[in-house]
Coordinates of C-alpha atoms in Angstrom, one line a residue:
Chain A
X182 CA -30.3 87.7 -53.9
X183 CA -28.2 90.5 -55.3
X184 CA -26.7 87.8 -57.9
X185 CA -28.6 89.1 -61.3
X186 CA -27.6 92.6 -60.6
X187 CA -23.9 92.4 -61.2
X188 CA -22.4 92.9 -64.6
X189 CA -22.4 89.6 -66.8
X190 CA -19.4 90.6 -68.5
X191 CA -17.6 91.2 -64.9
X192 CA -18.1 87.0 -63.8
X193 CA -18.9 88.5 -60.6
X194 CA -20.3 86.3 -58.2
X195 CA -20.7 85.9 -54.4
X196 CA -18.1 83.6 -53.8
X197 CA -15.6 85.7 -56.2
X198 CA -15.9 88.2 -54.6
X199 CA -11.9 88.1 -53.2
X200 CA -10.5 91.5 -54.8
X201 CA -7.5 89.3 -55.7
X202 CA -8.7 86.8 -57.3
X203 CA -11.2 87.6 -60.3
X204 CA -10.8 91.2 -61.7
X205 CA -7.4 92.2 -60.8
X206 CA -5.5 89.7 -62.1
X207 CA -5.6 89.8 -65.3
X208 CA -4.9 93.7 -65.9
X209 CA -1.9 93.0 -64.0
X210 CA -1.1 90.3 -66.1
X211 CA -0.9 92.6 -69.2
X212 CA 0.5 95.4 -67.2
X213 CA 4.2 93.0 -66.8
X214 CA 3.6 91.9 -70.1
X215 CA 4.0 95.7 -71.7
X216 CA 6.3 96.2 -68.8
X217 CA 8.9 94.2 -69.8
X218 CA 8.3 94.7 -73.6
X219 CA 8.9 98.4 -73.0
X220 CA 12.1 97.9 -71.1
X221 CA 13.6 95.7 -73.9
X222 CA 12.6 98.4 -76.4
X223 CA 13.9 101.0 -74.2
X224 CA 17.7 99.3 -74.1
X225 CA 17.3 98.4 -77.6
X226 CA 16.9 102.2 -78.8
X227 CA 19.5 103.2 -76.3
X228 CA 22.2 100.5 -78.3
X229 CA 21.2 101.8 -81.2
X230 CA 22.3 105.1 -79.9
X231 CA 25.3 104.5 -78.9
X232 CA 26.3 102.2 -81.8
X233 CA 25.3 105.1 -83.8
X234 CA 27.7 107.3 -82.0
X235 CA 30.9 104.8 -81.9
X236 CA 30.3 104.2 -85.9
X237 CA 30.4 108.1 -86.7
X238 CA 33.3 108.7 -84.4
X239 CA 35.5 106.8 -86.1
X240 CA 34.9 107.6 -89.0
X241 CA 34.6 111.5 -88.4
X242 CA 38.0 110.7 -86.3
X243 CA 38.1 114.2 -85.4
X244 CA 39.1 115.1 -81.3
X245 CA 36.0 117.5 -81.4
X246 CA 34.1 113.9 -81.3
X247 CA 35.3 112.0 -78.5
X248 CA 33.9 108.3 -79.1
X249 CA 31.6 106.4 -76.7
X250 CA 34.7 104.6 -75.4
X251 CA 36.6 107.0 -75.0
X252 CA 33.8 109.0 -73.4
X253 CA 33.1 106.0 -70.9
X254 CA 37.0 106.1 -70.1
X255 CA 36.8 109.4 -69.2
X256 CA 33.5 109.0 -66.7
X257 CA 35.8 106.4 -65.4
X258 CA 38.3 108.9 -64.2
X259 CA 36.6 111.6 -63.6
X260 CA 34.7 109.2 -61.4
X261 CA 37.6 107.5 -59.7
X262 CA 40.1 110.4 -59.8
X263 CA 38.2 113.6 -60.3
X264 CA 35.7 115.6 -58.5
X265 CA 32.3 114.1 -60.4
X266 CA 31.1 112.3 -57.4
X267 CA 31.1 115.3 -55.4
X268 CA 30.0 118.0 -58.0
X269 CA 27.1 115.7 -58.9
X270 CA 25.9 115.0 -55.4
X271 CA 26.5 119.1 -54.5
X272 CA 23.9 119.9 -58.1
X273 CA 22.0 116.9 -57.0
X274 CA 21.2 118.9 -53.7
X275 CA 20.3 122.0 -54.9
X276 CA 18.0 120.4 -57.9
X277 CA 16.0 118.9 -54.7
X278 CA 15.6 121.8 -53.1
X279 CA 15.0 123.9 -55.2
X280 CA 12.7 121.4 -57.2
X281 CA 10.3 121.0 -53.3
X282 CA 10.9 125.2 -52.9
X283 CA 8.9 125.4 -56.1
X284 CA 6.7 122.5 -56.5
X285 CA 5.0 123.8 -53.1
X286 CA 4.8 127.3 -53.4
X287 CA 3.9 126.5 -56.9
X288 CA 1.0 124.4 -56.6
X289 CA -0.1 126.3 -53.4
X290 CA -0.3 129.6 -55.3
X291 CA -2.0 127.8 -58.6
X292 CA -4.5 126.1 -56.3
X293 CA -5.6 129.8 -55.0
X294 CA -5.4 131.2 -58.3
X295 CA -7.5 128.5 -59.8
X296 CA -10.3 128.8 -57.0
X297 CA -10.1 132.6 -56.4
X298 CA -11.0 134.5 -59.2
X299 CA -10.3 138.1 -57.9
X300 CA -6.7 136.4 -56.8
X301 CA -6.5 135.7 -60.0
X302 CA -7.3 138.8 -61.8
X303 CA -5.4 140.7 -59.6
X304 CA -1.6 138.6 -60.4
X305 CA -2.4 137.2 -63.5
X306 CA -0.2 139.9 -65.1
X307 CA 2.5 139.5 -62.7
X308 CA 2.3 135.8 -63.6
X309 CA 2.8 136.0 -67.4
X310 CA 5.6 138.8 -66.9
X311 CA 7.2 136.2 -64.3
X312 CA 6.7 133.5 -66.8
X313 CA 8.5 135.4 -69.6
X314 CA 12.0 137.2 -67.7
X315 CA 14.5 135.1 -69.0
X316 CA 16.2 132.8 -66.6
X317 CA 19.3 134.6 -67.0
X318 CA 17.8 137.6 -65.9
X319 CA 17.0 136.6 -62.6
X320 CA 19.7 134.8 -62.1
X321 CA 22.1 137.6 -62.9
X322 CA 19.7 139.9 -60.5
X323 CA 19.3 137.5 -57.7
X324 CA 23.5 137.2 -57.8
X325 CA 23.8 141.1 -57.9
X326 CA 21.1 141.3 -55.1
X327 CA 21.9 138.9 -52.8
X328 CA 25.6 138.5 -53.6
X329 CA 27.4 135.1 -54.7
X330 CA 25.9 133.0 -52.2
X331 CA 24.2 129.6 -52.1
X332 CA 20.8 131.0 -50.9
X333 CA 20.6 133.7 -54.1
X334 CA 21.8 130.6 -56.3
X335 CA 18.1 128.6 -54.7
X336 CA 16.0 131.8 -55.1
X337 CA 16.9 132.3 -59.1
X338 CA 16.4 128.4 -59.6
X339 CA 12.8 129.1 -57.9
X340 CA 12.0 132.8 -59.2
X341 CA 12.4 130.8 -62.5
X342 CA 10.3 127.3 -62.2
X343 CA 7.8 128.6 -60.1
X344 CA 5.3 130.7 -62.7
X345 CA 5.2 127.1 -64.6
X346 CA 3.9 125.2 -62.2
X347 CA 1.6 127.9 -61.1
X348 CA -0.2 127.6 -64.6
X349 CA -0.7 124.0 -65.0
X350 CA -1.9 123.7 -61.1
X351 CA -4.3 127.0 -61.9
X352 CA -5.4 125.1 -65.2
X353 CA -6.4 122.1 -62.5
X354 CA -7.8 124.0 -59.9
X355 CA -10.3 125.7 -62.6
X356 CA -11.7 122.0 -63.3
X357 CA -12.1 120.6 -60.0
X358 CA -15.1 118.4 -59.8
X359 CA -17.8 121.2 -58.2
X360 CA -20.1 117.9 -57.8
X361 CA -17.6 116.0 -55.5
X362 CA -17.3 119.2 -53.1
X363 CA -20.6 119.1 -53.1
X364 CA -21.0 115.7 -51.3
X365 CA -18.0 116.8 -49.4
X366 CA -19.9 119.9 -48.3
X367 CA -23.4 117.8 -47.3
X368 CA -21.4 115.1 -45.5
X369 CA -20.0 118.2 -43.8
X370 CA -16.2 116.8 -43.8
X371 CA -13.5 118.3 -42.5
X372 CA -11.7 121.3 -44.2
X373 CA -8.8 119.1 -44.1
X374 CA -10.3 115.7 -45.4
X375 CA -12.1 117.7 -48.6
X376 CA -8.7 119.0 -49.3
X377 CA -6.7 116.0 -48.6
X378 CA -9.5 113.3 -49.9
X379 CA -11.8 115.1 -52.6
X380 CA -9.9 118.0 -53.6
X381 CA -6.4 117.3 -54.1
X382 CA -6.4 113.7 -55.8
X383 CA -8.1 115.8 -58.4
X384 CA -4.8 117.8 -58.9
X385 CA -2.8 114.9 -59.2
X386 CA -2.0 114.9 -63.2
X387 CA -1.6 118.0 -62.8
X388 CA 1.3 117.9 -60.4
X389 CA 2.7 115.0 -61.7
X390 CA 2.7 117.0 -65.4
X391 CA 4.5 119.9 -63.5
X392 CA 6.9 117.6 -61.9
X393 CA 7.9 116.5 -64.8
X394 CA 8.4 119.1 -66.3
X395 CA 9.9 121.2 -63.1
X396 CA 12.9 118.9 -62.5
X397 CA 13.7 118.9 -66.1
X398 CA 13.8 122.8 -66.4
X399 CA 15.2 123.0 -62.6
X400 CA 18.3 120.8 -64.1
X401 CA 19.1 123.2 -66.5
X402 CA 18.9 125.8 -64.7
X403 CA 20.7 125.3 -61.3
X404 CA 23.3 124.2 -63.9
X405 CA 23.8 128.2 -65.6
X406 CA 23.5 129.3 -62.0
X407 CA 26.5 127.2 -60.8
X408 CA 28.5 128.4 -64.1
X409 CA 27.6 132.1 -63.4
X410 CA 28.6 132.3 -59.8
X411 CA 28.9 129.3 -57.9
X412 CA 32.5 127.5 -57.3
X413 CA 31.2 123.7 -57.1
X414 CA 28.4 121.8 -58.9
X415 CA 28.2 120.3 -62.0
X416 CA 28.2 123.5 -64.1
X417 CA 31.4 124.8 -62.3
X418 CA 32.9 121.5 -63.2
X419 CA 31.8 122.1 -67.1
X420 CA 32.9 125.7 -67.2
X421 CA 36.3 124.3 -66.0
X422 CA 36.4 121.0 -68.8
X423 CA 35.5 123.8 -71.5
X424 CA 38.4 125.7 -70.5
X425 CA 40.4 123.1 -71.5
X426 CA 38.4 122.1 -74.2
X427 CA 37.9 118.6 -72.7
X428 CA 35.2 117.5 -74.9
X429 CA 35.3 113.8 -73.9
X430 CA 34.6 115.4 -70.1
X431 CA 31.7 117.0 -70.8
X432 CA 30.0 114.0 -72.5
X433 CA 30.9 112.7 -69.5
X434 CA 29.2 114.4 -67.4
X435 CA 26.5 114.5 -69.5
X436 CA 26.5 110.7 -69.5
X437 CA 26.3 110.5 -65.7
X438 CA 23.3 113.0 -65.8
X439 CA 21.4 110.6 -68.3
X440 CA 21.9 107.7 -66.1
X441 CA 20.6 110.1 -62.8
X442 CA 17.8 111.3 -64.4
X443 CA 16.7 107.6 -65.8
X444 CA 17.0 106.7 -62.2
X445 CA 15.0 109.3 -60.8
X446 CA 12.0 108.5 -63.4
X447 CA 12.2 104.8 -62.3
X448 CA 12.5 105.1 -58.6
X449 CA 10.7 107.8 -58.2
X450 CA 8.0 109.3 -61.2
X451 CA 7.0 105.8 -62.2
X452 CA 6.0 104.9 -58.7
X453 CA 4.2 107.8 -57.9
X454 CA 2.5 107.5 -61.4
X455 CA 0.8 104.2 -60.5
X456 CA -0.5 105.1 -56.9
X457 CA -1.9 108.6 -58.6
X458 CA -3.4 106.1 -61.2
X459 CA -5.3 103.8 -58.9
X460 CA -9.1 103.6 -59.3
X461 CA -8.8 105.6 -62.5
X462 CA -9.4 101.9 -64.2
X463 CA -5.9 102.4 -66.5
X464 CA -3.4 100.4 -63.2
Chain B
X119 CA -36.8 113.8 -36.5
X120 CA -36.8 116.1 -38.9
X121 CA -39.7 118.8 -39.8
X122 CA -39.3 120.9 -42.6
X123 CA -40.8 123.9 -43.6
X124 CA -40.2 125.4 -47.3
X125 CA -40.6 128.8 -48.5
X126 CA -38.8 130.2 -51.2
X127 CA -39.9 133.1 -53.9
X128 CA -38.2 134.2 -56.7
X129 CA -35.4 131.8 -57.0
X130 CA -33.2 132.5 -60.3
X131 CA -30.5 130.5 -61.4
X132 CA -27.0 131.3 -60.5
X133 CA -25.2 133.5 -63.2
X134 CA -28.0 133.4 -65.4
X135 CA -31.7 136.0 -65.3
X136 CA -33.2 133.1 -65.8
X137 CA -36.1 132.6 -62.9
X138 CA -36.3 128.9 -61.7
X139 CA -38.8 128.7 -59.1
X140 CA -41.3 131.2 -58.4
X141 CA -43.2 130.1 -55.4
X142 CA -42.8 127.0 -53.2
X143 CA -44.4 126.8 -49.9
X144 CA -45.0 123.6 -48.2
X145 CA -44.2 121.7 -44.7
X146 CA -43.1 118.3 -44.1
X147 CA -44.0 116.5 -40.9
X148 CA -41.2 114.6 -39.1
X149 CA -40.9 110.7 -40.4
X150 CA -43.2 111.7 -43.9
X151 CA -42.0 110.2 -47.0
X152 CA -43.1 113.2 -50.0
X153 CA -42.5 112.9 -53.0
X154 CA -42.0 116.0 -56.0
X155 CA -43.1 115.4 -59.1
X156 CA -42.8 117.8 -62.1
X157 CA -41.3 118.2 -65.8
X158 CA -38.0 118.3 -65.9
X159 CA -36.2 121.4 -66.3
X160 CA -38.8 122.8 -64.0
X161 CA -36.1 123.4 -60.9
X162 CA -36.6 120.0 -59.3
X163 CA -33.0 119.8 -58.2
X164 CA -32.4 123.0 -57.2
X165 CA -35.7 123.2 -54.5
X166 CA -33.1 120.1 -53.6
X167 CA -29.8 122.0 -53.1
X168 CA -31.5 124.8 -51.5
X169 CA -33.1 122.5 -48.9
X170 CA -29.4 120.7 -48.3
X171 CA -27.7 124.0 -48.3
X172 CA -25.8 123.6 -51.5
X173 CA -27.8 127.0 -53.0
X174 CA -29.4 129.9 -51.3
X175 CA -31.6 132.9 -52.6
X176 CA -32.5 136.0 -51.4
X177 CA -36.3 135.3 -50.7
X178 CA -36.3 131.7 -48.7
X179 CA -37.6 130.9 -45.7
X180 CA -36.5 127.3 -45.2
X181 CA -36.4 126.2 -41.7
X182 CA -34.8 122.6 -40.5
X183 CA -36.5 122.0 -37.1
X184 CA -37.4 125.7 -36.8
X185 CA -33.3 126.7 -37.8
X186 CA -32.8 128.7 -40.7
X187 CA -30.9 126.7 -43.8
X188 CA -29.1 129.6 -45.8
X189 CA -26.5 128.3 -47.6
X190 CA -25.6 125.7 -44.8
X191 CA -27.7 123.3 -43.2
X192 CA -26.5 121.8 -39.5
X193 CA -28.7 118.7 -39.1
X194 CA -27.9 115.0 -40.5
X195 CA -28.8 115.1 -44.1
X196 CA -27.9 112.7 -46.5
X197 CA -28.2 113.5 -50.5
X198 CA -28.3 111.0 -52.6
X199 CA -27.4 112.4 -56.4
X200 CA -28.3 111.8 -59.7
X201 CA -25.4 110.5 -60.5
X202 CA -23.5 108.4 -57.9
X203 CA -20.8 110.7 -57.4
X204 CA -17.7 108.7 -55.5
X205 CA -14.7 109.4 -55.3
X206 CA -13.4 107.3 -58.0
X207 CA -9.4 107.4 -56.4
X208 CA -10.8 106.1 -53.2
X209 CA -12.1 101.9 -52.9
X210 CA -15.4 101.8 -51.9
X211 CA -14.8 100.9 -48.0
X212 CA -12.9 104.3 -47.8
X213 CA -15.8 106.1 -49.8
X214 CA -17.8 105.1 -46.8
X215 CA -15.3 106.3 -44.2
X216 CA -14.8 109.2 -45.6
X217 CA -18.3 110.7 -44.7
X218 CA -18.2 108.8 -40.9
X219 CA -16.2 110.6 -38.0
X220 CA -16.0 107.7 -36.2
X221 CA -16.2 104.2 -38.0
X222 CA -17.3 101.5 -35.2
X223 CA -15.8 98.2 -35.9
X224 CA -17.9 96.4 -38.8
X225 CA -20.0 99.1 -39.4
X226 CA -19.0 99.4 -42.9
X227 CA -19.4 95.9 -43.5
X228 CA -22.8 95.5 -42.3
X229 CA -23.7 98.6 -44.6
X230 CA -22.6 96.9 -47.7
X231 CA -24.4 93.5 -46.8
X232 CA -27.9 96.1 -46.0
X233 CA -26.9 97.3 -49.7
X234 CA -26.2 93.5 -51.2
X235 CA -22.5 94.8 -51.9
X236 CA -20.7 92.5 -49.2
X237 CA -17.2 92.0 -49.8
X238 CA -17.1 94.7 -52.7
X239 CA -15.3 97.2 -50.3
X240 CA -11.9 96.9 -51.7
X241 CA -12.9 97.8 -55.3
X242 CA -12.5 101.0 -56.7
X243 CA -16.1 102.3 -58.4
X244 CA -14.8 101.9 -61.7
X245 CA -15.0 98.0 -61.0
X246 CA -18.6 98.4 -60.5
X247 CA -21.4 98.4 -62.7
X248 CA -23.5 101.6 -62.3
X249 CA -26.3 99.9 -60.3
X250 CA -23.8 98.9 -58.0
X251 CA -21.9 102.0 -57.3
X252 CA -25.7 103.6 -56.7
X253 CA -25.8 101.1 -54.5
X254 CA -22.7 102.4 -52.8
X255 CA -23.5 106.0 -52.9
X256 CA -27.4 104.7 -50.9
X257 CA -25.2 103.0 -48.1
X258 CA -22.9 106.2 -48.0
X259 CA -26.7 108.1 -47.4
X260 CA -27.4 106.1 -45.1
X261 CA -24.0 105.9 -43.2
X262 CA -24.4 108.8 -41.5
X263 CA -27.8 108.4 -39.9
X264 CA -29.7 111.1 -41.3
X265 CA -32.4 112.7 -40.1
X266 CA -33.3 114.1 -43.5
X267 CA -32.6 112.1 -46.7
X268 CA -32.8 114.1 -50.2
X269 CA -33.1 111.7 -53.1
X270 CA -32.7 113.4 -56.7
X271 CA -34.3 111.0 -59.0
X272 CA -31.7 108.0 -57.5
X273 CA -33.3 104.8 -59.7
X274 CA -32.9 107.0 -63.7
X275 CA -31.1 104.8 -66.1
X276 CA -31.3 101.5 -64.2
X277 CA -32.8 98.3 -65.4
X278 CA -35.8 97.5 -63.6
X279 CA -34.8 94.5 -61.7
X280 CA -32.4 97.1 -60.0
X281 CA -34.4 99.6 -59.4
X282 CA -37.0 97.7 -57.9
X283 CA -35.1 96.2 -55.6
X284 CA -33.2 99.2 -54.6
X285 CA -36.9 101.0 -54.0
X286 CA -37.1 98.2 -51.4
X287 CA -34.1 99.0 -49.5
X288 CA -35.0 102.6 -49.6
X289 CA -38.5 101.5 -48.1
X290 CA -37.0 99.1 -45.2
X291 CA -34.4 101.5 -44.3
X292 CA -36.2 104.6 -43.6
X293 CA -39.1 102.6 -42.1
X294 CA -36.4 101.0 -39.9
X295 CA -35.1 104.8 -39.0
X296 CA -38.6 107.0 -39.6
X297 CA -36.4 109.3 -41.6
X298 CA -37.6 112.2 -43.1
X299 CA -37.6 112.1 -46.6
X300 CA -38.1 114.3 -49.9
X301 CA -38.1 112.3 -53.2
X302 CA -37.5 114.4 -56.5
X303 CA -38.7 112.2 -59.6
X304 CA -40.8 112.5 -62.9
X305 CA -42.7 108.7 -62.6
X306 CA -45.6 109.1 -61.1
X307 CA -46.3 105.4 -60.1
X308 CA -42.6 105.2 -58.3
X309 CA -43.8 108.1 -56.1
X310 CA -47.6 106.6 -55.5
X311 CA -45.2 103.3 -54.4
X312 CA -43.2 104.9 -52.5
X313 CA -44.7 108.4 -50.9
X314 CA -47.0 109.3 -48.0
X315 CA -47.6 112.8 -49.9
X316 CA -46.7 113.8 -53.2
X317 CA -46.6 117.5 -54.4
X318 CA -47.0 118.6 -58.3
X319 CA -44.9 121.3 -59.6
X320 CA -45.3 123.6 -63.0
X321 CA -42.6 124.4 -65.7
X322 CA -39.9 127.0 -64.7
X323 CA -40.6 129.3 -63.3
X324 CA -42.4 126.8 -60.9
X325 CA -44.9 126.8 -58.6
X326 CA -47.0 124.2 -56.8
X327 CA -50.3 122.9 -58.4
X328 CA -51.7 120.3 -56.8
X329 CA -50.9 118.5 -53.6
X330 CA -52.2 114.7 -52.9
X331 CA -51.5 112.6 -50.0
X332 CA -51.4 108.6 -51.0
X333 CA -53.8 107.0 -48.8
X334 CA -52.9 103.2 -49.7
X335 CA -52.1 100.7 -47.3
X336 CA -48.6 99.6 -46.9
X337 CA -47.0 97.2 -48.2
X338 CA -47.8 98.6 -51.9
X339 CA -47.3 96.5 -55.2
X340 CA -45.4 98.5 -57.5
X341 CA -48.0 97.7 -60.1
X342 CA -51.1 96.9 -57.9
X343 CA -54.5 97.2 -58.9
X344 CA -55.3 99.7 -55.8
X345 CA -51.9 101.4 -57.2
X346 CA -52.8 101.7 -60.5
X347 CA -56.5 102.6 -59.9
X348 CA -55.7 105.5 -57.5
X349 CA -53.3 106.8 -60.9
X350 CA -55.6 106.2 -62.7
X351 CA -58.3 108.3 -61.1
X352 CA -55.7 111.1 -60.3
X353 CA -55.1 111.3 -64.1
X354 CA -58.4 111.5 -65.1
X355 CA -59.1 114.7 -62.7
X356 CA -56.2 116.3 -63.9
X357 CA -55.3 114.9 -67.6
X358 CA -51.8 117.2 -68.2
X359 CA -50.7 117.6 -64.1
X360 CA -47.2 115.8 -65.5
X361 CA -47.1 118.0 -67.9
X362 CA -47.1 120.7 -65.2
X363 CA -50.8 122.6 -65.3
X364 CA -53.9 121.7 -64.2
X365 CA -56.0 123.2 -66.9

């Protein structure tokens, strides 16, 4: 009965009707297919890289450029011998908490800002001041304030991510669908289900964007907070190599970050990045 | 069992001095099917929103089974949009849970077999073709078992094998559940098809200017001689009533 009503162009029919068999397997299809194109590009630029690298050290020859080998023989020790494993694991902590402090009271004050306007009138100048004090600033402060401890190191790492993610969840909260909270609000759901179902998927890009961006910032960061007053962490552990003017040990620690932060955006941003894209037709 | 009574003056549009509607005043008996007809732009949708509760003005007197609808209203009512409007991160089986408190076993199924969409509720609406996901958003309207159903031109834009067939469903299910039900649209032969009652409205700011209650038999033919006869007389009595006067 219903037969003529469905899209030519879709071959939908009654007895296709299986969600696995006629329209979803195809996209998928193509998805692997870029998939694993992209990762062969991906290693190939990264050889390229380094071949780059190992050419010009040698024939720079200079110590102030360590070459890749020698670079990967350092990691080596400073992996088996050294501290590395423990200074990366101690940063790695405080870039997580620091990075959930943020993203939370981040998005939860951009989702008020964005739907509040006298909220927002009233701190949108405390937002672009907070947005503009250098990092250093409130690090120094929050170190003077608090003293040398771990909980003043957190509070300057959030002080100083927080404002960002506040924008770009604002920016999302401003556009929010008013014609989806309108069914929510006649199908009288739940406060909880019209955030959780119609207004937060909404948000979605948006956190993801500031995500991104967050943990790349927070890296930094907690890094010039564990140089300035911290006795452990990754950026102790550089303020000590430039000391002795190790410059193959800071390239490799630099290394070990690239390979962390290539693991974190395949385990866990490229994940999250198809489950926020489902139904949005490009899965 | 729904009975309406409407009453707003001097309804202006949100942010704007524009006035929308300047005097609406009718009732609707419990189970009657009235449809509004008027030129568009004239505040068709709003009369709409302020009936569900989405807008409220100072001067309304709009009572839901003699309680007061300002800004909220308490009883079952479904709205069925212009547009579709699901949620497009959600597959269609959970677009229809979301609106039910309680899903009984199969429910959801049997609503998308009422609908002709049986064994689409693992698609997201982007998989569907817009008829179907109007389809969807009908069966979500229905879901809920309202006692009032709001329908905001529901069949614009659709090819008219679609539309005809959806104007059925409409017709079996609220006969099957003597809902209540107010039908915004400009065509004047889907209302005399489909209404018990229909009321004319004037350009913005609006105001009623005719009321005529349909008395054809049911079944109707879309196109039937009586159908087109009783339009046909109607138009000659009042040659620009689309057009919103009566001059």
């Amino acid at each position: 009965m219903s037969k003529s009503f469905f899209r030519p162009k879709e071959q939908l029919n009654q007895q296709a009707l299986a969600p696995e068999q006629s329209l979803k397997k195809q996209p998928q299809a193509t998805f692997s297919y870029i998939g694993s194109s992209a990762v062969l590009v991906r290693t190939l630029v990264m050889l390229v890289l380094i071949l780059v690298w190992q050419t010009t050290a040698w024939f720079v020859a200079s110590p102030d450029l360590p070459s890749f080998i020698l670079v990967v023989e350092s990691l080596s020790y400073h992996l088996s011998e050294g501290e590395m494993v423990a200074n990366l694991s101690i940063t790695l902590g405080r870039v997580l908490i620091s990075f959930i402090i943020s993203m939370v009271l981040g998005v939860m004050i951009g989702i008020i800002m964005g739907t509040h306007q006298w909220v927002n009138k009233l701190t949108d100048s405390l937002l672009i001041i907070a947005l503009n004090i250098p990092a250093l600033v409130t690090i120094l402060l929050c170190y003077i304030w608090f003293g040398l401890v771990e909980a003043a190191a957190i509070t300057a790492v959030v002080i100083n991510k927080i404002p960002t993610v506040v924008v770009m969840i604002r920016e999302g909260a401003r556009v929010v669908d008013k014609d989806l909270l309108a069914v929510a609000k006649i199908y009288k759901l739940s406060a909880s289900k019209t955030f959780f179902k119609v207004f937060l998927p909404q948000l979605y890009p948006f956190i993801m964007a500031s995500g991104r961006a967050g943990l790349s910032l927070i890296w930094k960061i907690v890094l010039v907070v564990e140089l300035l007053g911290r006795s452990d962490g990754v950026g102790f552990a550089l303020n000590t190599l430039f000391q002795f003017f190790d410059i193959a040990g800071i390239l490799a620690y630099t290394l070990a970050f690239i390979v962390i932060i290539f693991l974190v955006e395949a385990l866990m941003f490229r994940p999250l990045d198809r489950i926020i894209a489902r139904g949005s037709g490009n899965d | 069992m729904i009975e309406l009574s409407v009453a707003i003056n001097d309804k202006y549009y949100a942010n704007s001095p524009a006035m929308v509607l300047k005097q609406l005043e009718f009732n609707v008996a419990p189970g009657e099917f009235v449809a509004i007809i008027g030129p568009s732009g004239c505040g068709k949708t709003t009369l709409l929103n302020m009936i569900s509760g989405l807008e409220a003005c100072q001067n309304q007197q709009i009572f839901c089974n003699g309680k007061a609808v300002n800004g909220a209203n308490e009883h079952h009512v479904s709205y069925i949009f212009q547009q579709p409007r699901l949620m497009p991160w959600l597959t269609v089986r959970e677009n229809l849970q979301l609106v039910l408190h309680s899903p009984q076993a199969g429910q959801i199924d049997r609503l998308l077999q009422q609908v002709g969409l049986a064994g689409t509720g693992d698609y997201y609406p982007h998989q569907l073709s817009g008829g179907m996901q109007r389809r969807v958003s009908i069966a979500r309207a229905f879901a809920i078992n309202p006692e009032l159903l709001l329908l905001d031109e529901p069949f614009n834009s659709l090819d008219l094998p679609t539309a005809t067939r959806l104007r059925l469903l409409l017709i079996e299910l609220c006969q099957q559940r003597n809902t209540t039900v107010i039908f915004v649209t400009h065509d004047l032969r889907e209302a005399i098809y489909l209404a018990d009652r229909i009321i004319f409205i004037s350009n913005s700011p609006s105001t009623i200017i005719h009321q005529a209650v349909v008395d054809l038999p049911r079944p109707r033919d879309e196109s039937g001689a009586q159908e087109l006869e009783w339009q046909a007389n109607l138009m000659a009595k009042y040659p620009n009533l689309l057009a919103g006067s009566v001059g």
